[in-house]
Short mmCIF file of C-alpha atoms in Angstrom, two decimals:
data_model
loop_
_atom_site.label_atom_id
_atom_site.label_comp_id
_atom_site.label_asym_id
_atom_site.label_seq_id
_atom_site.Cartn_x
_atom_site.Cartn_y
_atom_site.Cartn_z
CA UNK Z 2 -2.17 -103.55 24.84
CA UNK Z 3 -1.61 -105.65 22.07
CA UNK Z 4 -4.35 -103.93 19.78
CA UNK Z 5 -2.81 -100.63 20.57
CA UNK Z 6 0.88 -102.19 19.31
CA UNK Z 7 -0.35 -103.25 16.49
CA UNK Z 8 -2.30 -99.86 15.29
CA UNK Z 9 1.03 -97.46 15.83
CA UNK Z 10 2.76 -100.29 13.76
CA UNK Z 11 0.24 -99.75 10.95
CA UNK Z 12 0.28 -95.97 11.12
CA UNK Z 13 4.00 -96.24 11.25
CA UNK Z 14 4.15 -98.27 8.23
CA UNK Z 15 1.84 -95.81 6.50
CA UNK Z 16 3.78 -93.06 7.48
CA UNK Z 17 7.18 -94.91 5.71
CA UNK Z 18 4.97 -96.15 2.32
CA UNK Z 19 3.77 -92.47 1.54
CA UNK Z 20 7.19 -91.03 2.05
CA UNK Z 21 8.42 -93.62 -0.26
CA UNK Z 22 5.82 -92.38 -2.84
CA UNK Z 23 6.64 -88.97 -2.29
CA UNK Z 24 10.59 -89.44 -2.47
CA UNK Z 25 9.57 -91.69 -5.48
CA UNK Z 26 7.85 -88.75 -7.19
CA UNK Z 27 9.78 -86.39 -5.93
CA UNK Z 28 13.01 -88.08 -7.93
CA UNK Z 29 10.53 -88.78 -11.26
CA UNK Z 30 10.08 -85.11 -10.98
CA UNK Z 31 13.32 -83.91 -10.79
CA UNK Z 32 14.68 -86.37 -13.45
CA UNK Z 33 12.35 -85.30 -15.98
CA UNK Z 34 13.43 -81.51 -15.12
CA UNK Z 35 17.04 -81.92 -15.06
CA UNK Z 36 16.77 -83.90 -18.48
CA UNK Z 37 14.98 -81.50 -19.97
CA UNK Z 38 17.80 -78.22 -20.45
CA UNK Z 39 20.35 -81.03 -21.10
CA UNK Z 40 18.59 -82.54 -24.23
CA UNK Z 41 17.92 -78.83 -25.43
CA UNK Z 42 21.72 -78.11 -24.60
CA UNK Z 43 22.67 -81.60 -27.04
CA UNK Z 44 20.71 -79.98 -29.76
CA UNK Z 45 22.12 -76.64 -29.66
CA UNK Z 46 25.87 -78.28 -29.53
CA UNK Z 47 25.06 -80.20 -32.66
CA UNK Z 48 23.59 -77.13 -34.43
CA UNK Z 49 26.69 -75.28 -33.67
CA UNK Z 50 28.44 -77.74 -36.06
CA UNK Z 51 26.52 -77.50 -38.86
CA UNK Z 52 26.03 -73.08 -38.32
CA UNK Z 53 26.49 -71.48 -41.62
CA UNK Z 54 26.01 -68.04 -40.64
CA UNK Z 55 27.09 -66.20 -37.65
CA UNK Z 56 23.56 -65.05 -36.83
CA UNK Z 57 22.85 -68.73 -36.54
CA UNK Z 58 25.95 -69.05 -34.48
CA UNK Z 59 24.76 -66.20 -31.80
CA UNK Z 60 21.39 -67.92 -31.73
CA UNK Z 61 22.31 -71.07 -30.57
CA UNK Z 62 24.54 -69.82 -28.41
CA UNK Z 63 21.94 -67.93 -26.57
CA UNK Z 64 19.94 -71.10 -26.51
CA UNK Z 65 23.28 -73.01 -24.90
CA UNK Z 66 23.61 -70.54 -22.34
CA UNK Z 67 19.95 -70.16 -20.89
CA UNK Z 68 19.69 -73.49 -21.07
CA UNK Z 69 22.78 -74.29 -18.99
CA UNK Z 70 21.73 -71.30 -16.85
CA UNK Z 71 18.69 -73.38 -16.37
CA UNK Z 72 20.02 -76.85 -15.35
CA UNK Z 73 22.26 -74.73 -12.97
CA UNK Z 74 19.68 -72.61 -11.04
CA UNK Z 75 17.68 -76.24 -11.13
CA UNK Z 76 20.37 -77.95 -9.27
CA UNK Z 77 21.33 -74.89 -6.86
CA UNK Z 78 17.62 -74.86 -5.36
CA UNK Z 79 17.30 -78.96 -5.15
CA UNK Z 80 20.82 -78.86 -3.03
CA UNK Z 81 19.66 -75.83 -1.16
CA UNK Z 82 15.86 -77.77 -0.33
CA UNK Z 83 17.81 -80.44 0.72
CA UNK Z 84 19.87 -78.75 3.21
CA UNK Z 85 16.77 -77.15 4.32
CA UNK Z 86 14.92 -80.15 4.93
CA UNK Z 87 18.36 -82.05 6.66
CA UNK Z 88 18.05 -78.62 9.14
CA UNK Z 89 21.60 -77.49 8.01
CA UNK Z 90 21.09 -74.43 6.17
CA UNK Z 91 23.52 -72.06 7.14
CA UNK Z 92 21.82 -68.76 9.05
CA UNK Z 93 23.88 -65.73 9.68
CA UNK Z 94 22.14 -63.15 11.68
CA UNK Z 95 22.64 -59.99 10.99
CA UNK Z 96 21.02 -55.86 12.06
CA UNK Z 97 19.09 -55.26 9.10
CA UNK Z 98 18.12 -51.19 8.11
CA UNK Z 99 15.01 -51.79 5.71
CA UNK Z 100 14.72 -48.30 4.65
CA UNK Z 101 18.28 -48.45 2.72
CA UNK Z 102 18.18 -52.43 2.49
CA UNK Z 103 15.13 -52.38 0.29
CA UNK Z 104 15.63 -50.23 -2.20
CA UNK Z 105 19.31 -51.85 -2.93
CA UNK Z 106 17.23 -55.11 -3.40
CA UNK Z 107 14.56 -53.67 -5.43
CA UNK Z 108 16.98 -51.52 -7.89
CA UNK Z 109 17.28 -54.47 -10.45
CA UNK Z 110 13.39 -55.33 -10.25
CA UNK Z 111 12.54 -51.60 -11.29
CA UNK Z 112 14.55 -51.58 -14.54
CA UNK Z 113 12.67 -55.14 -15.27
CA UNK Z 114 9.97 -53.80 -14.63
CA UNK Z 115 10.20 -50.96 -16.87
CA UNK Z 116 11.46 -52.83 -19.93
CA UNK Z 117 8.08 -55.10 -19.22
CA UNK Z 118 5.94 -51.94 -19.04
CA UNK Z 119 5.03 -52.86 -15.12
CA UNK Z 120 4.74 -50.75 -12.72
CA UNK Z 121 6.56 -51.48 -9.31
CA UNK Z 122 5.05 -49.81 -6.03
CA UNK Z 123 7.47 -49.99 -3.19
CA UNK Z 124 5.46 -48.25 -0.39
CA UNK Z 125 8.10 -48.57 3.09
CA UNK Z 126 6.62 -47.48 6.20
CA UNK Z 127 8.34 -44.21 7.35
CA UNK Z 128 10.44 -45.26 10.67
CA UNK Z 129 10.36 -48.78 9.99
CA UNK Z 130 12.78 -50.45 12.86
CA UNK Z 131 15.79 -52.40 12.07
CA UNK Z 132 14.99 -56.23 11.46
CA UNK Z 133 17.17 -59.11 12.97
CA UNK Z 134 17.63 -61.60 9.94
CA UNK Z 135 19.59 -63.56 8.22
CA UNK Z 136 20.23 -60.79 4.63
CA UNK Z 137 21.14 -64.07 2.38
CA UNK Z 138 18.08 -65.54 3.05
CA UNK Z 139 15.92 -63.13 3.31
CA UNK Z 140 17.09 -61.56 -0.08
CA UNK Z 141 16.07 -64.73 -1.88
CA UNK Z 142 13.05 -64.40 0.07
CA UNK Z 143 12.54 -60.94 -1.55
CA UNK Z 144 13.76 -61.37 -4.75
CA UNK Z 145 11.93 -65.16 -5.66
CA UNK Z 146 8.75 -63.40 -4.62
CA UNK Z 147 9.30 -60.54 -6.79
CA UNK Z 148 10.82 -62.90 -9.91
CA UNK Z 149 7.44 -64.67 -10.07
CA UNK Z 150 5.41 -61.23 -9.64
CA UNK Z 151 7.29 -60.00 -12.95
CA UNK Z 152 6.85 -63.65 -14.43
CA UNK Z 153 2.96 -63.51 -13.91
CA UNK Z 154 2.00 -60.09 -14.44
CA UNK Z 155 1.53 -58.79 -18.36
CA UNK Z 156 2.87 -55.98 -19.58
CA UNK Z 157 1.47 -52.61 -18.48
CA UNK Z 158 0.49 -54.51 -15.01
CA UNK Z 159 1.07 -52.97 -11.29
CA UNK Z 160 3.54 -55.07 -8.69
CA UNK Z 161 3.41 -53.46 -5.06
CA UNK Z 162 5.84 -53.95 -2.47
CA UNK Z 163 4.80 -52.93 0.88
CA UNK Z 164 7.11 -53.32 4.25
CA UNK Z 165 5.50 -52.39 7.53
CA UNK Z 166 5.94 -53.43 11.57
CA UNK Z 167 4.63 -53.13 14.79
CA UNK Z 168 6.91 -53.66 17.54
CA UNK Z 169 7.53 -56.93 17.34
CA UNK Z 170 6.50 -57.97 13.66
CA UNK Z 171 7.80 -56.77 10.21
CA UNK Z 172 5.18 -57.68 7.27
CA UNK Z 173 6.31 -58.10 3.66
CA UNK Z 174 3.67 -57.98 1.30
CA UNK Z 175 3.65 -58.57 -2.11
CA UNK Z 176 1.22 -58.02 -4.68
CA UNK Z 177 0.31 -58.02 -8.68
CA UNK Z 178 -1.65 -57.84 -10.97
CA UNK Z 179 -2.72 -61.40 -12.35
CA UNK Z 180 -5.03 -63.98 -10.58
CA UNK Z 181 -3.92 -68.04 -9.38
CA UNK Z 182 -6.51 -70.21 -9.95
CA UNK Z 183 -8.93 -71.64 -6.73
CA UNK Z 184 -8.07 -74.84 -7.23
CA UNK Z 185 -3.84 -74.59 -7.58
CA UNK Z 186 -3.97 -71.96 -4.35
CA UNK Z 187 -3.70 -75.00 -2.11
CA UNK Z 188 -0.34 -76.19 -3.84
CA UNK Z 189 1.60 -73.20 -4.75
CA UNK Z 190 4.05 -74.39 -2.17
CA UNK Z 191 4.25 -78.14 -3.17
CA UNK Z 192 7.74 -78.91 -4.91
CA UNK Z 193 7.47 -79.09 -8.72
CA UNK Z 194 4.03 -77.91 -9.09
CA UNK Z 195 3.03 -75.58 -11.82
CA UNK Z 196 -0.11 -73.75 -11.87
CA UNK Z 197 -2.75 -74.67 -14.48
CA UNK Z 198 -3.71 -71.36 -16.08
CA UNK Z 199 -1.99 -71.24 -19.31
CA UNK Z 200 -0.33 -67.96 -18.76
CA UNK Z 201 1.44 -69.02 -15.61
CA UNK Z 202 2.18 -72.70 -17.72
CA UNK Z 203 3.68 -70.86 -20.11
CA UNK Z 204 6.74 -69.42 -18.16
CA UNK Z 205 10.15 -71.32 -17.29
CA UNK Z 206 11.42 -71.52 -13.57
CA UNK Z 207 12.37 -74.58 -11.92
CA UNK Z 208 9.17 -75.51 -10.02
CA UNK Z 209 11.02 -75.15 -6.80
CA UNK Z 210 10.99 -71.38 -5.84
CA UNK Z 211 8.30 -71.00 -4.10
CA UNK Z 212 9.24 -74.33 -2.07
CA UNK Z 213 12.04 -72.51 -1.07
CA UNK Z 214 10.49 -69.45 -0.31
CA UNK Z 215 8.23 -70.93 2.45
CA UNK Z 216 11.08 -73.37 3.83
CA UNK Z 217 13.26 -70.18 4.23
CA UNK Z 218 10.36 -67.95 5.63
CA UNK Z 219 10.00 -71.01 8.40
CA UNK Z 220 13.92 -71.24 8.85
CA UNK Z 221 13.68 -67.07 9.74
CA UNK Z 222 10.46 -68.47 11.92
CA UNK Z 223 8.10 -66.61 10.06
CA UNK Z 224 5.19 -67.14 8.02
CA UNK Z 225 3.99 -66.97 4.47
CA UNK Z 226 0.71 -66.97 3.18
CA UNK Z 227 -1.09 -66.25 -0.45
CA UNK Z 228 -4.25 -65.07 -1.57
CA UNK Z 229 -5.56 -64.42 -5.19
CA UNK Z 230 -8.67 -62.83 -5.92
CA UNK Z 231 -9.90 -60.00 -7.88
CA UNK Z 232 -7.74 -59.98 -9.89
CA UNK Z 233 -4.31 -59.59 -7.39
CA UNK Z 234 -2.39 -62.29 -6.02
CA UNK Z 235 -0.85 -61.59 -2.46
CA UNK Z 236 1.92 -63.00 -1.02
CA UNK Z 237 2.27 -61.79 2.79
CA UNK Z 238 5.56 -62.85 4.66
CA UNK Z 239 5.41 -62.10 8.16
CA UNK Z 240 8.77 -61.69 10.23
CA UNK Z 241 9.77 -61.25 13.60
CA UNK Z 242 11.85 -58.30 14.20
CA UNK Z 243 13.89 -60.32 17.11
CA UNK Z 244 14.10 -64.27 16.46
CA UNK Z 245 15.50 -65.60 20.13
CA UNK Z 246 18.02 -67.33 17.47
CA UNK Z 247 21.03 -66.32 18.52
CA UNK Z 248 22.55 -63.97 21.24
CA UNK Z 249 22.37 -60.50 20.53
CA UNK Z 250 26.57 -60.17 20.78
CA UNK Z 251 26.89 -62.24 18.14
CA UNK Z 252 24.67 -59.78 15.80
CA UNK Z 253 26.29 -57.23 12.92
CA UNK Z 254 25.20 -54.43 11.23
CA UNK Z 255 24.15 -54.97 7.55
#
């Protein structure tokens, strides 16, 4: 009917205004971030002229190269959301041993931790079967998750990392010390968006992380979830251990 014709026409044109707004924001957003290293990267290049001792000198160049570090790992996530979003993100599946997989990941996280005073957990389920995965993504998976655990946890704090299955599921959970408010739970997830407790305000990243994390986790057609209470914030990433993705001749051993 004509009624009908018209209301699909009206939610369709709905549908196309909000994602204008939300490309719209989405670009404000990333503007404002990618400006941001580049103006402190101007001032640090004219300091370097006018350096009059070399512990000046090493100082600004510090600041020159985190900062540039910065706009880089800001521009490497917003290409690699993008090809997540277009649906071509490159997936390489692969036989994945998470007994000897793991700790390779983890090695860099535990001398972190230690110079932070944490304490990482890693807790692996004895006879844990071999995952089918993609190792690229799942590492970022891994090691984004465990980046913002050191990030949000203050010194002397516990991180766990747990890994356990059943026989069709592996579980990656993990956990520290330090609490996300109520209210910002909802939008952990949401592209840019910063928690509003001033200790997680406080710390650099490029708001896109954990947007990554979950559009990765759905690529690998898993799930992700997050709870914070008590004091611990979770982050639970569950996994088949055989996506029907791909044939099983075209798997290799990692």
């Amino acid at each position: 009917t004509k009624q009908l014709i018209v209301k699909q026409l009206q939610e369709q044109i709905q549908e196309l205004q909000q994602l204008s707004a939300e490309k719209d924001d989405f670009l404000s957003e990333a503007s404002h971030d990618l400006r941001a290293p580049l103006a402190n990267m101007k001032i640090a290049i004219q300091l370097l002229k006018v350096v009059k001792n070399e512990e000046q000198r090493e100082r600004y160049l510090n600041l020159l190269e985190a900062e540039c570090d910065r706009e880089t790992a800001l521009l490497n996530d917003l290409l690699d959301l993008q090809r997540l979003e277009a649906d071509v993100y490159y997936l390489e599946q692969q036989l994945i041993s998470l007994e000897t997989w793991i700790p390779y990941i983890l090695e860099a996280f535990e001398t972190r931790a230690q110079e932070r005073q944490q304490t990482l957990k890693i807790n692996i389920e004895p006879g844990c079967p071999p995952l089918i995965s993609d190792p690229n993504s799942l590492e970022r998976v891994v090691t984004e998750l465990l980046n913002n655990a050191c990030k949000y946890t203050l010194m002397g704090g516990d991180i766990i990392f747990q890994v356990c299955a059943d026989p069709s599921t592996c579980l990656f959970q993990i956990r520290n010390q330090g609490e996300i408010p109520e209210k910002d739970l909802p939008h952990v997830f949401e592209r840019f968006y910063r928690a509003s407790n001033t200790q997680v305000t406080q710390q650099s990243g490029t708001g896109l992380g954990l947007t990554l994390v979950k559009k990765l986790v759905e690529q690998l057609t898993g799930t992700i979830q997050v709870e914070s209470q008590a004091g611990w914030t979770t982050f639970t990433v569950q996994l088949p251990l055989k996506p029907e993705l791909m044939a099983p001749k075209e798997l290799t051993s990692q």
